[in-house]
């Protein structure tokens, strides 16, 4: 058996971070070398193979610069990425050096849930086969945005796949509509957002053709759902050159 | 065994009508005495116990006046009922006489689907127990109205039950909404309308409380779905005095 | 405003008990007077209007005898009820005296989830309308029994309603079956049990007639789902004479 | 615009065949040159680019030999394929000659439904990511086999993907089971078969990991569902060399 991957976590006292620390500790092929919160000395993380950053937008850049300067691979689930930030990250990555002289690698993923990521990838693959496509997402009532960012991204992916296949708008004879009944329209795709006590995060993509419906549905019940995807990131970052944006690129679904 | 109920059908060559004729013929306790289309002589229907009218708004009043004047019970699924029409119908019914000297009875039902009717009745019963309630209806893309009339009625029923129980609006922190994402709002209840090739008529009512969801769902795939409800109407109209509006009153769900 | 209902909880340090203590404390019309664990002195509970017992079978009888001897109403969610135990409970209840001279009341409920209880009540009401009825229950993979007790009770309730309506077995032409494919058969109703990581406790009752399906579905995600039902019990026990077995009798669904 | 593809249909008076004839006639890029039933003279089909065979096992081989001997491409949805028959078909195909001197091509597909085929392909892709996987298929009550052939194939595909990924059996603590509750077991995958009036053909694949569920669902409501897949076969057979078994190989999902 090969030696374990040495992992340091920043943002380790946050909700995602503490879950990540536990997941790394529970994995026999991973070794936790440091679990750092805001203000902790990063020296403890030196010598890690992979830095897992689960902090906030005002800390992530500093952590990633520090880690890449030391030749660590980086996996981050922190949000707030702009073109400018990604460009900066790219230059740090290009200048980084592993002990073997090659650059370190980076995975930037704003969603480590396998379900939501798979829904997007699968939807992109099948969209061209169906005349109709709509999205119903359902979330807890404390959510402030509707539709969810994930549903918007899924709609855009479906719209792009339809355009590439030469599909026009889906059939819809609606002429009498109570305002909002047909949902929000994202690049031509209708998206409906349900909010209810009891729900967490759920998404249903409904594809329809003559005489048939294909439904892809994801239910995320709690934060533990993000751990399998995070572990895939940690285990694979060493073999995925460069800066990768989006967990889907690590899933080998093509 | 008692003698069969003698049934005449008007509108017998329409889509609902021909389905009804077949259903009456297949029922061992019913006897079809006449199946009349537009322009056919109604004399053939004389002596029926029950007239089933499945015509159109410009024929129904004439048929019902004729039947009640002859002391027949009436079951009608024709649409277009107004307060005025119902009042007229009420006066004909009150003046009607069965062979036993009592008035004939009338069932007016614009939906004979057991599923949609049961969803409304059940939703009314359970609404008071849940903080949240939303409706997602899904129909074929040739439908011109959104949401469906059935979904609007269900929303109103839920809203009334919530008001009676002293429930305010469901929790919803949405502050950033793409227009339409949260659906149409009917008496405070959010209603979402999906349109897709492959669908027929489907409705889902989602109730939510802390840690749980209760879902009531109806799928109607074709016109045969209306026959069990129509047969209930035919079999029970003799024992339900007066004019009844809505199949739900024949279902004894209380 | 009337004075709050004074509530004592036994089994207060268990998982259900601690959740119940928090729910009582959060309710403006309830006052927590004692939260007792195993070995705590029950004197602190004297003067409560309602004892909520959430202990275990070897403690519950002693607690209920004690409370009823002091004229407290009792709500218990503890399991292990036999005919003999219920008879004993009945005699204690009959002998109990409230300050007004009438006996105290008791609610015994082994499931305080509104969803599961409502599914049973609604299924009993609608079963007579459909030729077919099957149950699919889905639970977490640590569950040792299949199907769930709740699904078995629901199947029995449906079977009884079908028998009362004179319905025979549902249509089923299966002649080539891989063993188990058609599920377990409980009083003639087919029940299927799915076990999967990620699930908690879910039940779907599928009713089918020509051209239509009616589905009743309950999803329970965590223990908080039992609190609304428990609070209904606490609030209503004073006005429900005698010993009541089953939360459904407090829900006024008829 | 290129000239239309010339299509002949054998088995044209059967249920699938008559649907296929209508679909070919409705497609602007296809031209129906012959619609043949049992006993009709096949001379009318000469000169077709593609023969669509929707007959029965005792006619298909004769039709395919005839068509390949004339250099026509073949798309067949007829069932009853054995290793021996496929070998015979392969030799006819290898010996066939198109006008350009290359062999004609063949598509053998026992299911032209895009939904069922896509479910299998997608399930194969995602199975490796989830600890648990179960199948619930739901069909009309006249079906004689349980589970459906499609569900069995899907289970085998999932089992193979799990084995390749080194996944053992899914977690399942069941020790008290009513016989059949946990379904049929196909290569370690539990498969549940619901039969109900009102249903047609439906399949749900439930994948579960910590805190999340991914569901793939297909609903087939009527035979029109097979036409989009059949048209894909007709349009692509000219560019897919050799004998292909399974529509999935024409869908370019990799």
PDB file of N, CA, C and O in Angstrom, chain D residues 201-253:
ATOM      1  N   UNK D 201     -45.286   2.190 -18.228  1.00  0.00           N
ATOM      2  CA  UNK D 201     -43.945   1.629 -18.023  1.00  0.00           C
ATOM      3  C   UNK D 201     -43.060   2.720 -17.443  1.00  0.00           C
ATOM      4  O   UNK D 201     -42.838   3.740 -18.097  1.00  0.00           O
ATOM      5  N   UNK D 202     -42.569   2.487 -16.243  1.00  0.00           N
ATOM      6  CA  UNK D 202     -41.844   3.504 -15.489  1.00  0.00           C
ATOM      7  C   UNK D 202     -40.694   2.828 -14.759  1.00  0.00           C
ATOM      8  O   UNK D 202     -40.832   1.689 -14.314  1.00  0.00           O
ATOM      9  N   UNK D 203     -39.601   3.543 -14.646  1.00  0.00           N
ATOM     10  CA  UNK D 203     -38.457   2.981 -13.926  1.00  0.00           C
ATOM     11  C   UNK D 203     -37.739   4.082 -13.167  1.00  0.00           C
ATOM     12  O   UNK D 203     -37.519   5.164 -13.707  1.00  0.00           O
ATOM     13  N   UNK D 204     -37.380   3.765 -11.929  1.00  0.00           N
ATOM     14  CA  UNK D 204     -36.672   4.730 -11.098  1.00  0.00           C
ATOM     15  C   UNK D 204     -35.423   4.042 -10.558  1.00  0.00           C
ATOM     16  O   UNK D 204     -35.517   2.975  -9.967  1.00  0.00           O
ATOM     17  N   UNK D 205     -34.272   4.671 -10.770  1.00  0.00           N
ATOM     18  CA  UNK D 205     -33.028   4.162 -10.200  1.00  0.00           C
ATOM     19  C   UNK D 205     -32.618   5.134  -9.106  1.00  0.00           C
ATOM     20  O   UNK D 205     -32.487   6.336  -9.356  1.00  0.00           O
ATOM     21  N   UNK D 206     -32.456   4.606  -7.897  1.00  0.00           N
ATOM     22  CA  UNK D 206     -32.150   5.439  -6.734  1.00  0.00           C
ATOM     23  C   UNK D 206     -30.714   5.161  -6.310  1.00  0.00           C
ATOM     24  O   UNK D 206     -30.389   4.040  -5.906  1.00  0.00           O
ATOM     25  N   UNK D 207     -29.868   6.176  -6.418  1.00  0.00           N
ATOM     26  CA  UNK D 207     -28.491   6.070  -5.945  1.00  0.00           C
ATOM     27  C   UNK D 207     -28.362   6.863  -4.651  1.00  0.00           C
ATOM     28  O   UNK D 207     -28.869   7.995  -4.570  1.00  0.00           O
ATOM     29  N   UNK D 208     -27.666   6.312  -3.652  1.00  0.00           N
ATOM     30  CA  UNK D 208     -27.549   7.021  -2.382  1.00  0.00           C
ATOM     31  C   UNK D 208     -26.139   7.050  -1.847  1.00  0.00           C
ATOM     32  O   UNK D 208     -25.419   6.049  -1.884  1.00  0.00           O
ATOM     33  N   UNK D 209     -25.736   8.203  -1.356  1.00  0.00           N
ATOM     34  CA  UNK D 209     -24.477   8.364  -0.620  1.00  0.00           C
ATOM     35  C   UNK D 209     -24.772   9.130   0.653  1.00  0.00           C
ATOM     36  O   UNK D 209     -25.925   9.497   0.903  1.00  0.00           O
ATOM     37  N   UNK D 210     -23.764   9.411   1.457  1.00  0.00           N
ATOM     38  CA  UNK D 210     -24.021  10.131   2.700  1.00  0.00           C
ATOM     39  C   UNK D 210     -24.739  11.454   2.427  1.00  0.00           C
ATOM     40  O   UNK D 210     -24.244  12.272   1.644  1.00  0.00           O
ATOM     41  N   UNK D 211     -25.903  11.639   3.013  1.00  0.00           N
ATOM     42  CA  UNK D 211     -26.588  12.922   2.902  1.00  0.00           C
ATOM     43  C   UNK D 211     -27.158  13.258   1.546  1.00  0.00           C
ATOM     44  O   UNK D 211     -27.624  14.372   1.343  1.00  0.00           O
ATOM     45  N   UNK D 212     -27.153  12.317   0.602  1.00  0.00           N
ATOM     46  CA  UNK D 212     -27.748  12.668  -0.686  1.00  0.00           C
ATOM     47  C   UNK D 212     -28.264  11.460  -1.461  1.00  0.00           C
ATOM     48  O   UNK D 212     -27.820  10.335  -1.273  1.00  0.00           O
ATOM     49  N   UNK D 213     -29.218  11.767  -2.314  1.00  0.00           N
ATOM     50  CA  UNK D 213     -29.828  10.766  -3.195  1.00  0.00           C
ATOM     51  C   UNK D 213     -29.824  11.343  -4.616  1.00  0.00           C
ATOM     52  O   UNK D 213     -30.123  12.521  -4.819  1.00  0.00           O
ATOM     53  N   UNK D 214     -29.476  10.511  -5.579  1.00  0.00           N
ATOM     54  CA  UNK D 214     -29.613  10.883  -6.984  1.00  0.00           C
ATOM     55  C   UNK D 214     -30.598   9.904  -7.613  1.00  0.00           C
ATOM     56  O   UNK D 214     -30.418   8.694  -7.498  1.00  0.00           O
ATOM     57  N   UNK D 215     -31.634  10.428  -8.238  1.00  0.00           N
ATOM     58  CA  UNK D 215     -32.667   9.573  -8.820  1.00  0.00           C
ATOM     59  C   UNK D 215     -32.724   9.793 -10.330  1.00  0.00           C
ATOM     60  O   UNK D 215     -32.782  10.936 -10.788  1.00  0.00           O
ATOM     61  N   UNK D 216     -32.718   8.702 -11.070  1.00  0.00           N
ATOM     62  CA  UNK D 216     -32.947   8.763 -12.514  1.00  0.00           C
ATOM     63  C   UNK D 216     -34.288   8.086 -12.758  1.00  0.00           C
ATOM     64  O   UNK D 216     -34.488   6.950 -12.340  1.00  0.00           O
ATOM     65  N   UNK D 217     -35.198   8.774 -13.429  1.00  0.00           N
ATOM     66  CA  UNK D 217     -36.520   8.197 -13.626  1.00  0.00           C
ATOM     67  C   UNK D 217     -36.974   8.330 -15.069  1.00  0.00           C
ATOM     68  O   UNK D 217     -36.825   9.384 -15.673  1.00  0.00           O
ATOM     69  N   UNK D 218     -37.532   7.258 -15.571  1.00  0.00           N
ATOM     70  CA  UNK D 218     -38.105   7.272 -16.912  1.00  0.00           C
ATOM     71  C   UNK D 218     -39.571   6.901 -16.830  1.00  0.00           C
ATOM     72  O   UNK D 218     -39.944   5.939 -16.164  1.00  0.00           O
ATOM     73  N   UNK D 219     -40.420   7.681 -17.480  1.00  0.00           N
ATOM     74  CA  UNK D 219     -41.840   7.367 -17.621  1.00  0.00           C
ATOM     75  C   UNK D 219     -42.143   7.230 -19.099  1.00  0.00           C
ATOM     76  O   UNK D 219     -41.979   8.198 -19.847  1.00  0.00           O
ATOM     77  N   UNK D 220     -42.602   6.057 -19.514  1.00  0.00           N
ATOM     78  CA  UNK D 220     -43.048   5.863 -20.894  1.00  0.00           C
ATOM     79  C   UNK D 220     -44.566   5.714 -20.860  1.00  0.00           C
ATOM     80  O   UNK D 220     -45.085   4.829 -20.185  1.00  0.00           O
ATOM     81  N   UNK D 221     -45.260   6.595 -21.566  1.00  0.00           N
ATOM     82  CA  UNK D 221     -46.722   6.617 -21.479  1.00  0.00           C
ATOM     83  C   UNK D 221     -47.390   5.902 -22.645  1.00  0.00           C
ATOM     84  O   UNK D 221     -48.480   5.382 -22.521  1.00  0.00           O
ATOM     85  N   UNK D 222     -46.765   5.932 -23.804  1.00  0.00           N
ATOM     86  CA  UNK D 222     -47.346   5.210 -24.940  1.00  0.00           C
ATOM     87  C   UNK D 222     -46.289   4.985 -26.009  1.00  0.00           C
ATOM     88  O   UNK D 222     -45.144   5.404 -25.871  1.00  0.00           O
ATOM     89  N   UNK D 223     -46.715   4.285 -27.061  1.00  0.00           N
ATOM     90  CA  UNK D 223     -45.801   3.823 -28.102  1.00  0.00           C
ATOM     91  C   UNK D 223     -45.124   4.960 -28.873  1.00  0.00           C
ATOM     92  O   UNK D 223     -44.079   4.771 -29.488  1.00  0.00           O
ATOM     93  N   UNK D 224     -45.729   6.140 -28.838  1.00  0.00           N
ATOM     94  CA  UNK D 224     -45.103   7.274 -29.536  1.00  0.00           C
ATOM     95  C   UNK D 224     -43.719   7.568 -28.967  1.00  0.00           C
ATOM     96  O   UNK D 224     -42.879   8.183 -29.621  1.00  0.00           O
ATOM     97  N   UNK D 225     -43.483   7.107 -27.740  1.00  0.00           N
ATOM     98  CA  UNK D 225     -42.181   7.328 -27.104  1.00  0.00           C
ATOM     99  C   UNK D 225     -41.039   6.657 -27.864  1.00  0.00           C
ATOM    100  O   UNK D 225     -39.878   7.023 -27.694  1.00  0.00           O
ATOM    101  N   UNK D 226     -41.367   5.649 -28.689  1.00  0.00           N
ATOM    102  CA  UNK D 226     -40.296   4.946 -29.392  1.00  0.00           C
ATOM    103  C   UNK D 226     -39.906   5.607 -30.705  1.00  0.00           C
ATOM    104  O   UNK D 226     -38.921   5.215 -31.329  1.00  0.00           O
ATOM    105  N   UNK D 227     -40.670   6.584 -31.149  1.00  0.00           N
ATOM    106  CA  UNK D 227     -40.411   7.160 -32.474  1.00  0.00           C
ATOM    107  C   UNK D 227     -39.146   8.012 -32.536  1.00  0.00           C
ATOM    108  O   UNK D 227     -38.372   7.890 -33.486  1.00  0.00           O
ATOM    109  N   UNK D 228     -38.876   8.898 -31.565  1.00  0.00           N
ATOM    110  CA  UNK D 228     -37.624   9.659 -31.676  1.00  0.00           C
ATOM    111  C   UNK D 228     -36.388   8.758 -31.762  1.00  0.00           C
ATOM    112  O   UNK D 228     -35.471   9.041 -32.543  1.00  0.00           O
ATOM    113  N   UNK D 229     -36.378   7.686 -31.004  1.00  0.00           N
ATOM    114  CA  UNK D 229     -35.239   6.765 -31.064  1.00  0.00           C
ATOM    115  C   UNK D 229     -35.172   6.035 -32.397  1.00  0.00           C
ATOM    116  O   UNK D 229     -34.084   5.849 -32.965  1.00  0.00           O
ATOM    117  N   UNK D 230     -36.312   5.659 -32.929  1.00  0.00           N
ATOM    118  CA  UNK D 230     -36.334   4.988 -34.223  1.00  0.00           C
ATOM    119  C   UNK D 230     -35.819   5.918 -35.321  1.00  0.00           C
ATOM    120  O   UNK D 230     -35.039   5.505 -36.194  1.00  0.00           O
ATOM    121  N   UNK D 231     -36.226   7.181 -35.258  1.00  0.00           N
ATOM    122  CA  UNK D 231     -35.767   8.136 -36.273  1.00  0.00           C
ATOM    123  C   UNK D 231     -34.255   8.364 -36.179  1.00  0.00           C
ATOM    124  O   UNK D 231     -33.575   8.512 -37.193  1.00  0.00           O
ATOM    125  N   UNK D 232     -33.730   8.376 -34.960  1.00  0.00           N
ATOM    126  CA  UNK D 232     -32.272   8.470 -34.805  1.00  0.00           C
ATOM    127  C   UNK D 232     -31.614   7.280 -35.506  1.00  0.00           C
ATOM    128  O   UNK D 232     -30.629   7.438 -36.232  1.00  0.00           O
ATOM    129  N   UNK D 233     -32.176   6.099 -35.314  1.00  0.00           N
ATOM    130  CA  UNK D 233     -31.632   4.914 -35.976  1.00  0.00           C
ATOM    131  C   UNK D 233     -31.636   5.037 -37.483  1.00  0.00           C
ATOM    132  O   UNK D 233     -30.621   4.784 -38.147  1.00  0.00           O
ATOM    133  N   UNK D 234     -32.773   5.464 -38.044  1.00  0.00           N
ATOM    134  CA  UNK D 234     -32.895   5.586 -39.502  1.00  0.00           C
ATOM    135  C   UNK D 234     -31.904   6.617 -40.048  1.00  0.00           C
ATOM    136  O   UNK D 234     -31.256   6.403 -41.075  1.00  0.00           O
ATOM    137  N   UNK D 235     -31.778   7.741 -39.345  1.00  0.00           N
ATOM    138  CA  UNK D 235     -30.911   8.824 -39.836  1.00  0.00           C
ATOM    139  C   UNK D 235     -29.424   8.498 -39.735  1.00  0.00           C
ATOM    140  O   UNK D 235     -28.617   9.043 -40.462  1.00  0.00           O
ATOM    141  N   UNK D 236     -29.081   7.632 -38.782  1.00  0.00           N
ATOM    142  CA  UNK D 236     -27.653   7.422 -38.534  1.00  0.00           C
ATOM    143  C   UNK D 236     -27.100   6.112 -39.067  1.00  0.00           C
ATOM    144  O   UNK D 236     -25.879   5.937 -39.122  1.00  0.00           O
ATOM    145  N   UNK D 237     -27.973   5.200 -39.454  1.00  0.00           N
ATOM    146  CA  UNK D 237     -27.458   3.869 -39.797  1.00  0.00           C
ATOM    147  C   UNK D 237     -26.445   3.930 -40.940  1.00  0.00           C
ATOM    148  O   UNK D 237     -25.476   3.160 -40.956  1.00  0.00           O
ATOM    149  N   UNK D 238     -26.621   4.875 -41.850  1.00  0.00           N
ATOM    150  CA  UNK D 238     -25.689   4.952 -42.992  1.00  0.00           C
ATOM    151  C   UNK D 238     -24.272   5.304 -42.559  1.00  0.00           C
ATOM    152  O   UNK D 238     -23.307   4.964 -43.239  1.00  0.00           O
ATOM    153  N   UNK D 239     -24.142   5.962 -41.414  1.00  0.00           N
ATOM    154  CA  UNK D 239     -22.806   6.402 -40.994  1.00  0.00           C
ATOM    155  C   UNK D 239     -22.233   5.581 -39.842  1.00  0.00           C
ATOM    156  O   UNK D 239     -21.233   5.966 -39.242  1.00  0.00           O
ATOM    157  N   UNK D 240     -22.876   4.456 -39.525  1.00  0.00           N
ATOM    158  CA  UNK D 240     -22.398   3.621 -38.413  1.00  0.00           C
ATOM    159  C   UNK D 240     -22.033   2.246 -38.957  1.00  0.00           C
ATOM    160  O   UNK D 240     -22.893   1.353 -39.058  1.00  0.00           O
ATOM    161  N   UNK D 241     -20.786   2.019 -39.276  1.00  0.00           N
ATOM    162  CA  UNK D 241     -20.399   0.780 -39.955  1.00  0.00           C
ATOM    163  C   UNK D 241     -20.679  -0.483 -39.147  1.00  0.00           C
ATOM    164  O   UNK D 241     -20.549  -0.489 -37.925  1.00  0.00           O
ATOM    165  N   UNK D 242     -21.061  -1.533 -39.860  1.00  0.00           N
ATOM    166  CA  UNK D 242     -21.195  -2.851 -39.254  1.00  0.00           C
ATOM    167  C   UNK D 242     -22.543  -3.095 -38.614  1.00  0.00           C
ATOM    168  O   UNK D 242     -23.507  -2.375 -38.853  1.00  0.00           O
ATOM    169  N   UNK D 243     -22.584  -4.137 -37.801  1.00  0.00           N
ATOM    170  CA  UNK D 243     -23.798  -4.482 -37.068  1.00  0.00           C
ATOM    171  C   UNK D 243     -23.692  -3.896 -35.665  1.00  0.00           C
ATOM    172  O   UNK D 243     -22.726  -4.186 -34.953  1.00  0.00           O
ATOM    173  N   UNK D 244     -24.658  -3.059 -35.296  1.00  0.00           N
ATOM    174  CA  UNK D 244     -24.677  -2.459 -33.959  1.00  0.00           C
ATOM    175  C   UNK D 244     -25.849  -3.023 -33.195  1.00  0.00           C
ATOM    176  O   UNK D 244     -26.964  -3.041 -33.710  1.00  0.00           O
ATOM    177  N   UNK D 245     -25.613  -3.491 -31.970  1.00  0.00           N
ATOM    178  CA  UNK D 245     -26.700  -4.000 -31.138  1.00  0.00           C
ATOM    179  C   UNK D 245     -26.935  -3.020 -29.988  1.00  0.00           C
ATOM    180  O   UNK D 245     -26.081  -2.863 -29.115  1.00  0.00           O
ATOM    181  N   UNK D 246     -28.082  -2.338 -30.016  1.00  0.00           N
ATOM    182  CA  UNK D 246     -28.400  -1.389 -28.942  1.00  0.00           C
ATOM    183  C   UNK D 246     -28.346   0.042 -29.432  1.00  0.00           C
ATOM    184  O   UNK D 246     -27.321   0.513 -29.927  1.00  0.00           O
ATOM    185  N   UNK D 247     -29.454   0.746 -29.288  1.00  0.00           N
ATOM    186  CA  UNK D 247     -29.550   2.143 -29.712  1.00  0.00           C
ATOM    187  C   UNK D 247     -28.528   3.035 -29.019  1.00  0.00           C
ATOM    188  O   UNK D 247     -28.101   4.058 -29.561  1.00  0.00           O
ATOM    189  N   UNK D 248     -28.121   2.640 -27.805  1.00  0.00           N
ATOM    190  CA  UNK D 248     -27.216   3.491 -27.042  1.00  0.00           C
ATOM    191  C   UNK D 248     -25.932   3.812 -27.804  1.00  0.00           C
ATOM    192  O   UNK D 248     -25.348   4.882 -27.611  1.00  0.00           O
ATOM    193  N   UNK D 249     -25.513   2.907 -28.681  1.00  0.00           N
ATOM    194  CA  UNK D 249     -24.265   3.142 -29.406  1.00  0.00           C
ATOM    195  C   UNK D 249     -24.394   4.237 -30.462  1.00  0.00           C
ATOM    196  O   UNK D 249     -23.416   4.694 -31.009  1.00  0.00           O
ATOM    197  N   UNK D 250     -25.635   4.635 -30.759  1.00  0.00           N
ATOM    198  CA  UNK D 250     -25.854   5.727 -31.722  1.00  0.00           C
ATOM    199  C   UNK D 250     -26.009   7.078 -31.007  1.00  0.00           C
ATOM    200  O   UNK D 250     -26.207   8.095 -31.661  1.00  0.00           O
ATOM    201  N   UNK D 251     -25.989   7.084 -29.692  1.00  0.00           N
ATOM    202  CA  UNK D 251     -26.374   8.311 -28.967  1.00  0.00           C
ATOM    203  C   UNK D 251     -25.189   9.208 -28.614  1.00  0.00           C
ATOM    204  O   UNK D 251     -25.385  10.328 -28.133  1.00  0.00           O
ATOM    205  N   UNK D 252     -23.974   8.726 -28.852  1.00  0.00           N
ATOM    206  CA  UNK D 252     -22.782   9.553 -28.634  1.00  0.00           C
ATOM    207  C   UNK D 252     -22.771  10.185 -27.250  1.00  0.00           C
ATOM    208  O   UNK D 252     -22.637  11.406 -27.102  1.00  0.00           O
ATOM    209  N   UNK D 253     -22.929   9.354 -26.234  1.00  0.00           N
ATOM    210  CA  UNK D 253     -22.987   9.889 -24.879  1.00  0.00           C
ATOM    211  C   UNK D 253     -21.634   9.870 -24.194  1.00  0.00           C
ATOM    212  O   UNK D 253     -21.517  10.297 -23.050  1.00  0.00           O
TER     213      UNK D 253
END
